[in-house]
Amino acid sequence: MGRAARIDTGFALELERRRSQELEEAYYDTVLRLTRASVYKDQETGAHIQRVSHYAKVLARHLGWADEDQVLIFRAAPMHDVGKIAIPDDLIRKRGSLDGGDRQVMESHTLIGASLLEGSSSRLLDMAREIALTHHEHWDGSGYPHGLSGDQIPISGRIVMLSDHYDALRSRRSYKRGIDHESTCRIILEGDGRTSPAHFDPKLLAIFAEAHPEFDSIFEQYKDESQR
């Protein structure tokens, strides 16, 4: 291959790389816009979304993920509840426990979110689809929508499940008080009758047991006005 041909080939590869990067940034812009739509529907805040992304990145780092993949889950995690944009407002804001019919509708947000995100060649949207579908599955098979267990659950879903659960316990809502960091850790690591350690990937639970101060730091750093 001559020098001119090598230059042309190198230019073409660089152009393709730039186009791929620009396309991924466009996908990320879509993620951010859909995330804002889901936040408007729910009582959860933009700060909650931000915190879950940071927790997920902490867990991925402790798992030894490459920097690129840590960024990927950081960007995909905010989409975990995007399916709630199709759930009736009165049901999302309902106080107290849900009856069987209401619970079934609420739990469908996982299937709806996955449907909204499927069919893309983007690694970002593919991971976001995995997370939307599986972030309520439990390691012991007691979660939803499909009752998956163990390694049947994608690691991205397992990571965001723990991250989201930590933040949900700590966050104040109109129907509940927020819980302090120490109590939240005790619930996750020891259980409280509703939450069980068996719900979580044991490897992630072991990481959390060591890295939980990072979670507390993230919560305090990105605390929204309702938590102050």
mmCIF file of C-alpha atoms in Angstrom:
data_model
loop_
_atom_site.group_PDB
_atom_site.id
_atom_site.type_symbol
_atom_site.label_atom_id
_atom_site.label_comp_id
_atom_site.label_asym_id
_atom_site.label_seq_id
_atom_site.Cartn_x
_atom_site.Cartn_y
_atom_site.Cartn_z
ATOM 1 C CA MET A 1 0.000 0.000 0.000
ATOM 2 C CA GLY A 2 1.393 3.384 -1.024
ATOM 3 C CA ARG A 3 1.780 6.358 1.256
ATOM 4 C CA ALA A 4 -1.219 8.177 -0.266
ATOM 5 C CA ALA A 5 -3.409 5.106 0.202
ATOM 6 C CA ARG A 6 -2.326 4.783 3.837
ATOM 7 C CA ILE A 7 -3.159 8.445 4.417
ATOM 8 C CA ASP A 8 -6.587 7.987 2.804
ATOM 9 C CA THR A 9 -7.267 4.906 4.928
ATOM 10 C CA GLY A 10 -6.199 6.667 8.123
ATOM 11 C CA PHE A 11 -8.360 9.671 7.283
ATOM 12 C CA ALA A 12 -11.371 7.437 6.605
ATOM 13 C CA LEU A 13 -10.923 5.596 9.918
ATOM 14 C CA GLU A 14 -10.607 8.857 11.839
ATOM 15 C CA LEU A 15 -13.697 10.236 10.086
ATOM 16 C CA GLU A 16 -15.648 7.108 10.980
ATOM 17 C CA ARG A 17 -14.490 7.360 14.603
ATOM 18 C CA ARG A 18 -15.631 10.974 14.805
ATOM 19 C CA ARG A 19 -18.998 10.154 13.254
ATOM 20 C CA SER A 20 -19.485 7.304 15.722
ATOM 21 C CA GLN A 21 -18.601 9.582 18.637
ATOM 22 C CA GLU A 22 -20.985 12.281 17.398
ATOM 23 C CA LEU A 23 -23.754 9.703 17.054
ATOM 24 C CA GLU A 24 -23.191 8.469 20.613
ATOM 25 C CA GLU A 25 -23.345 12.064 21.870
ATOM 26 C CA ALA A 26 -26.640 12.476 20.014
ATOM 27 C CA TYR A 27 -27.934 9.317 21.686
ATOM 28 C CA TYR A 28 -26.841 10.702 25.057
ATOM 29 C CA ASP A 29 -28.727 13.918 24.361
ATOM 30 C CA THR A 30 -31.812 11.777 23.732
ATOM 31 C CA VAL A 31 -31.222 9.993 27.043
ATOM 32 C CA LEU A 32 -31.065 13.309 28.909
ATOM 33 C CA ARG A 33 -34.282 14.568 27.324
ATOM 34 C CA LEU A 34 -36.200 11.371 28.080
ATOM 35 C CA THR A 35 -34.838 11.429 31.622
ATOM 36 C CA ARG A 36 -36.194 14.941 32.155
ATOM 37 C CA ALA A 37 -39.607 13.752 30.949
ATOM 38 C CA SER A 38 -39.632 10.898 33.470
ATOM 39 C CA VAL A 39 -38.587 13.238 36.304
ATOM 40 C CA TYR A 40 -41.525 15.571 35.557
ATOM 41 C CA LYS A 41 -43.878 12.619 35.985
ATOM 42 C CA ASP A 42 -42.506 11.359 39.271
ATOM 43 C CA GLN A 43 -41.802 12.808 42.702
ATOM 44 C CA GLU A 44 -38.181 11.816 42.286
ATOM 45 C CA THR A 45 -35.852 14.669 41.502
ATOM 46 C CA GLY A 46 -33.075 15.405 39.065
ATOM 47 C CA ALA A 47 -30.695 15.116 42.011
ATOM 48 C CA HIS A 48 -31.880 11.534 42.605
ATOM 49 C CA ILE A 49 -31.081 10.678 38.991
ATOM 50 C CA GLN A 50 -27.656 12.268 39.317
ATOM 51 C CA ARG A 51 -26.870 10.429 42.536
ATOM 52 C CA VAL A 52 -27.866 7.032 41.150
ATOM 53 C CA SER A 53 -25.481 7.589 38.234
ATOM 54 C CA HIS A 54 -22.612 8.321 40.616
ATOM 55 C CA TYR A 55 -23.362 5.321 42.847
ATOM 56 C CA ALA A 56 -23.459 3.076 39.782
ATOM 57 C CA LYS A 57 -20.105 4.386 38.628
ATOM 58 C CA VAL A 58 -18.595 3.707 42.075
ATOM 59 C CA LEU A 59 -19.748 0.083 41.958
ATOM 60 C CA ALA A 60 -18.499 -0.349 38.391
ATOM 61 C CA ARG A 61 -15.102 1.055 39.365
ATOM 62 C CA HIS A 62 -14.795 -1.345 42.300
ATOM 63 C CA LEU A 63 -15.711 -4.197 39.956
ATOM 64 C CA GLY A 64 -12.677 -3.254 37.858
ATOM 65 C CA TRP A 65 -14.545 -1.949 34.826
ATOM 66 C CA ALA A 66 -12.613 0.046 32.248
ATOM 67 C CA ASP A 67 -13.029 3.818 32.402
ATOM 68 C CA GLU A 68 -15.052 3.773 29.185
ATOM 69 C CA ASP A 69 -17.550 1.305 30.655
ATOM 70 C CA GLN A 70 -17.801 3.259 33.905
ATOM 71 C CA VAL A 71 -18.830 6.296 31.865
ATOM 72 C CA LEU A 72 -21.285 4.160 29.917
ATOM 73 C CA ILE A 73 -23.218 3.037 32.992
ATOM 74 C CA PHE A 74 -23.015 6.554 34.450
ATOM 75 C CA ARG A 75 -24.798 7.784 31.334
ATOM 76 C CA ALA A 76 -27.259 4.884 31.061
ATOM 77 C CA ALA A 77 -28.355 4.701 34.717
ATOM 78 C CA PRO A 78 -30.632 7.799 34.587
ATOM 79 C CA MET A 79 -32.958 5.919 32.243
ATOM 80 C CA HIS A 80 -33.960 3.308 34.827
ATOM 81 C CA ASP A 81 -37.448 4.755 35.368
ATOM 82 C CA VAL A 82 -38.102 6.226 31.921
ATOM 83 C CA GLY A 83 -41.113 3.910 31.519
ATOM 84 C CA LYS A 84 -42.954 5.912 34.186
ATOM 85 C CA ILE A 85 -43.791 8.514 31.556
ATOM 86 C CA ALA A 86 -46.587 6.127 30.494
ATOM 87 C CA ILE A 87 -47.936 5.514 34.021
ATOM 88 C CA PRO A 88 -50.961 7.610 35.135
ATOM 89 C CA ASP A 89 -49.997 10.576 37.307
ATOM 90 C CA ASP A 90 -52.484 9.751 40.052
ATOM 91 C CA LEU A 91 -50.972 6.290 40.415
ATOM 92 C CA ILE A 92 -47.386 7.559 40.540
ATOM 93 C CA ARG A 93 -48.298 10.081 43.224
ATOM 94 C CA LYS A 94 -50.543 7.747 45.213
ATOM 95 C CA ARG A 95 -49.687 7.541 48.891
ATOM 96 C CA GLY A 96 -49.620 4.268 50.776
ATOM 97 C CA SER A 97 -49.504 0.741 49.456
ATOM 98 C CA LEU A 98 -50.813 -0.226 46.035
ATOM 99 C CA ASP A 99 -53.477 -2.880 45.492
ATOM 100 C CA GLY A 100 -52.936 -5.757 43.078
ATOM 101 C CA GLY A 101 -54.201 -3.965 39.972
ATOM 102 C CA ASP A 102 -52.370 -0.723 40.682
ATOM 103 C CA ARG A 103 -49.172 -2.614 41.474
ATOM 104 C CA GLN A 104 -49.356 -4.462 38.174
ATOM 105 C CA VAL A 105 -49.716 -1.183 36.277
ATOM 106 C CA MET A 106 -46.856 0.410 38.215
ATOM 107 C CA GLU A 107 -44.554 -2.550 37.658
ATOM 108 C CA SER A 108 -45.197 -2.342 33.914
ATOM 109 C CA HIS A 109 -42.916 0.723 33.784
ATOM 110 C CA THR A 110 -39.992 -1.692 33.438
ATOM 111 C CA LEU A 111 -41.456 -3.260 30.286
ATOM 112 C CA ILE A 112 -42.505 0.101 28.880
ATOM 113 C CA GLY A 113 -39.055 1.600 29.450
ATOM 114 C CA ALA A 114 -37.356 -1.342 27.741
ATOM 115 C CA SER A 115 -39.751 -1.064 24.795
ATOM 116 C CA LEU A 116 -38.995 2.650 24.392
ATOM 117 C CA LEU A 117 -35.259 1.973 24.248
ATOM 118 C CA GLU A 118 -35.070 -1.227 22.195
ATOM 119 C CA GLY A 119 -33.885 -1.576 18.614
ATOM 120 C CA SER A 120 -30.831 0.685 18.716
ATOM 121 C CA SER A 121 -27.265 -0.230 17.767
ATOM 122 C CA SER A 122 -25.989 2.225 20.397
ATOM 123 C CA ARG A 123 -24.168 0.629 23.351
ATOM 124 C CA LEU A 124 -25.560 3.420 25.519
ATOM 125 C CA LEU A 125 -29.193 2.819 24.635
ATOM 126 C CA ASP A 126 -28.731 -0.944 24.777
ATOM 127 C CA MET A 127 -27.411 -0.726 28.343
ATOM 128 C CA ALA A 128 -30.153 1.765 29.236
ATOM 129 C CA ARG A 129 -32.717 -0.764 27.936
ATOM 130 C CA GLU A 130 -31.164 -3.518 30.093
ATOM 131 C CA ILE A 131 -31.312 -1.280 33.137
ATOM 132 C CA ALA A 132 -34.890 -0.107 32.545
ATOM 133 C CA LEU A 133 -36.041 -3.724 32.222
ATOM 134 C CA THR A 134 -34.117 -5.342 35.082
ATOM 135 C CA HIS A 135 -33.468 -2.793 37.836
ATOM 136 C CA HIS A 136 -36.287 -4.279 39.957
ATOM 137 C CA GLU A 137 -35.151 -7.887 39.580
ATOM 138 C CA HIS A 138 -33.721 -9.496 42.731
ATOM 139 C CA TRP A 139 -30.791 -11.870 43.061
ATOM 140 C CA ASP A 140 -33.044 -14.398 44.833
ATOM 141 C CA GLY A 141 -35.676 -14.283 42.069
ATOM 142 C CA SER A 142 -38.282 -12.337 44.059
ATOM 143 C CA GLY A 143 -38.249 -9.232 41.862
ATOM 144 C CA TYR A 144 -40.101 -8.195 38.696
ATOM 145 C CA PRO A 145 -41.042 -8.138 35.828
ATOM 146 C CA HIS A 146 -39.741 -11.634 34.974
ATOM 147 C CA GLY A 147 -38.562 -13.031 38.309
ATOM 148 C CA LEU A 148 -35.002 -13.409 37.075
ATOM 149 C CA SER A 149 -32.369 -14.568 39.535
ATOM 150 C CA GLY A 150 -28.592 -14.583 39.925
ATOM 151 C CA ASP A 151 -26.569 -14.120 36.770
ATOM 152 C CA GLN A 152 -29.740 -14.143 34.665
ATOM 153 C CA ILE A 153 -29.951 -10.470 35.618
ATOM 154 C CA PRO A 154 -27.543 -8.288 33.598
ATOM 155 C CA ILE A 155 -24.818 -6.788 35.764
ATOM 156 C CA SER A 156 -25.957 -3.287 34.769
ATOM 157 C CA GLY A 157 -29.399 -3.997 36.226
ATOM 158 C CA ARG A 158 -27.904 -5.430 39.418
ATOM 159 C CA ILE A 159 -25.725 -2.344 39.874
ATOM 160 C CA VAL A 160 -28.563 0.135 39.369
ATOM 161 C CA MET A 161 -30.931 -1.901 41.550
ATOM 162 C CA LEU A 162 -28.620 -1.501 44.558
ATOM 163 C CA SER A 163 -27.874 2.147 43.703
ATOM 164 C CA ASP A 164 -31.544 3.060 43.327
ATOM 165 C CA HIS A 165 -32.510 1.202 46.502
ATOM 166 C CA TYR A 166 -29.917 3.027 48.583
ATOM 167 C CA ASP A 167 -31.097 6.401 47.328
ATOM 168 C CA ALA A 168 -34.788 5.547 47.718
ATOM 169 C CA LEU A 169 -34.228 4.684 51.392
ATOM 170 C CA ARG A 170 -32.329 7.889 52.062
ATOM 171 C CA SER A 171 -34.620 10.246 50.169
ATOM 172 C CA ARG A 172 -37.522 12.130 51.714
ATOM 173 C CA ARG A 173 -40.855 11.881 49.916
ATOM 174 C CA SER A 174 -44.292 13.351 50.623
ATOM 175 C CA TYR A 175 -45.316 9.982 52.063
ATOM 176 C CA LYS A 176 -42.171 9.111 54.052
ATOM 177 C CA ARG A 177 -39.147 10.456 55.865
ATOM 178 C CA GLY A 178 -35.633 9.952 54.604
ATOM 179 C CA ILE A 179 -33.387 7.545 56.502
ATOM 180 C CA ASP A 180 -29.860 8.346 57.644
ATOM 181 C CA HIS A 181 -26.842 6.663 56.074
ATOM 182 C CA GLU A 182 -26.114 4.288 58.954
ATOM 183 C CA SER A 183 -29.701 2.999 59.089
ATOM 184 C CA THR A 184 -29.785 2.608 55.308
ATOM 185 C CA CYS A 185 -26.596 0.532 55.374
ATOM 186 C CA ARG A 186 -28.015 -1.658 58.114
ATOM 187 C CA ILE A 187 -31.215 -2.273 56.124
ATOM 188 C CA ILE A 188 -29.308 -3.194 52.962
ATOM 189 C CA LEU A 189 -26.690 -5.353 54.665
ATOM 190 C CA GLU A 190 -28.885 -6.994 57.317
ATOM 191 C CA GLY A 191 -32.474 -6.587 56.098
ATOM 192 C CA ASP A 192 -35.575 -5.171 57.771
ATOM 193 C CA GLY A 193 -38.407 -7.512 56.810
ATOM 194 C CA ARG A 194 -39.055 -5.721 53.533
ATOM 195 C CA THR A 195 -35.536 -5.432 52.160
ATOM 196 C CA SER A 196 -33.325 -8.517 52.328
ATOM 197 C CA PRO A 197 -29.602 -8.951 51.603
ATOM 198 C CA ALA A 198 -30.737 -11.862 49.392
ATOM 199 C CA HIS A 199 -32.140 -9.282 46.961
ATOM 200 C CA PHE A 200 -28.660 -8.084 46.009
ATOM 201 C CA ASP A 201 -25.764 -9.589 44.085
ATOM 202 C CA PRO A 202 -23.439 -10.862 46.861
ATOM 203 C CA LYS A 203 -20.374 -9.441 45.118
ATOM 204 C CA LEU A 204 -21.978 -5.992 44.907
ATOM 205 C CA LEU A 205 -23.145 -6.264 48.498
ATOM 206 C CA ALA A 206 -19.553 -6.956 49.600
ATOM 207 C CA ILE A 207 -18.360 -3.937 47.620
ATOM 208 C CA PHE A 208 -21.071 -1.781 49.190
ATOM 209 C CA ALA A 209 -20.037 -2.929 52.668
ATOM 210 C CA GLU A 210 -16.594 -1.438 52.022
ATOM 211 C CA ALA A 211 -17.451 1.485 49.721
ATOM 212 C CA HIS A 212 -20.584 2.789 51.474
ATOM 213 C CA PRO A 213 -18.825 5.985 52.696
ATOM 214 C CA GLU A 214 -18.547 6.992 49.026
ATOM 215 C CA PHE A 215 -22.335 6.625 48.717
ATOM 216 C CA ASP A 216 -22.870 8.868 51.721
ATOM 217 C CA SER A 217 -20.483 11.450 50.285
ATOM 218 C CA ILE A 218 -22.335 11.430 46.961
ATOM 219 C CA PHE A 219 -25.701 11.829 48.686
ATOM 220 C CA GLU A 220 -24.458 14.821 50.659
ATOM 221 C CA GLN A 221 -22.737 16.409 47.669
ATOM 222 C CA TYR A 222 -25.753 16.150 45.364
ATOM 223 C CA LYS A 223 -28.467 16.660 47.955
ATOM 224 C CA ASP A 224 -31.480 18.489 46.541
ATOM 225 C CA GLU A 225 -33.471 21.181 48.336
ATOM 226 C CA SER A 226 -36.102 18.759 49.681
ATOM 227 C CA GLN A 227 -33.379 16.837 51.534
ATOM 228 C CA ARG A 228 -31.700 19.857 53.189
#
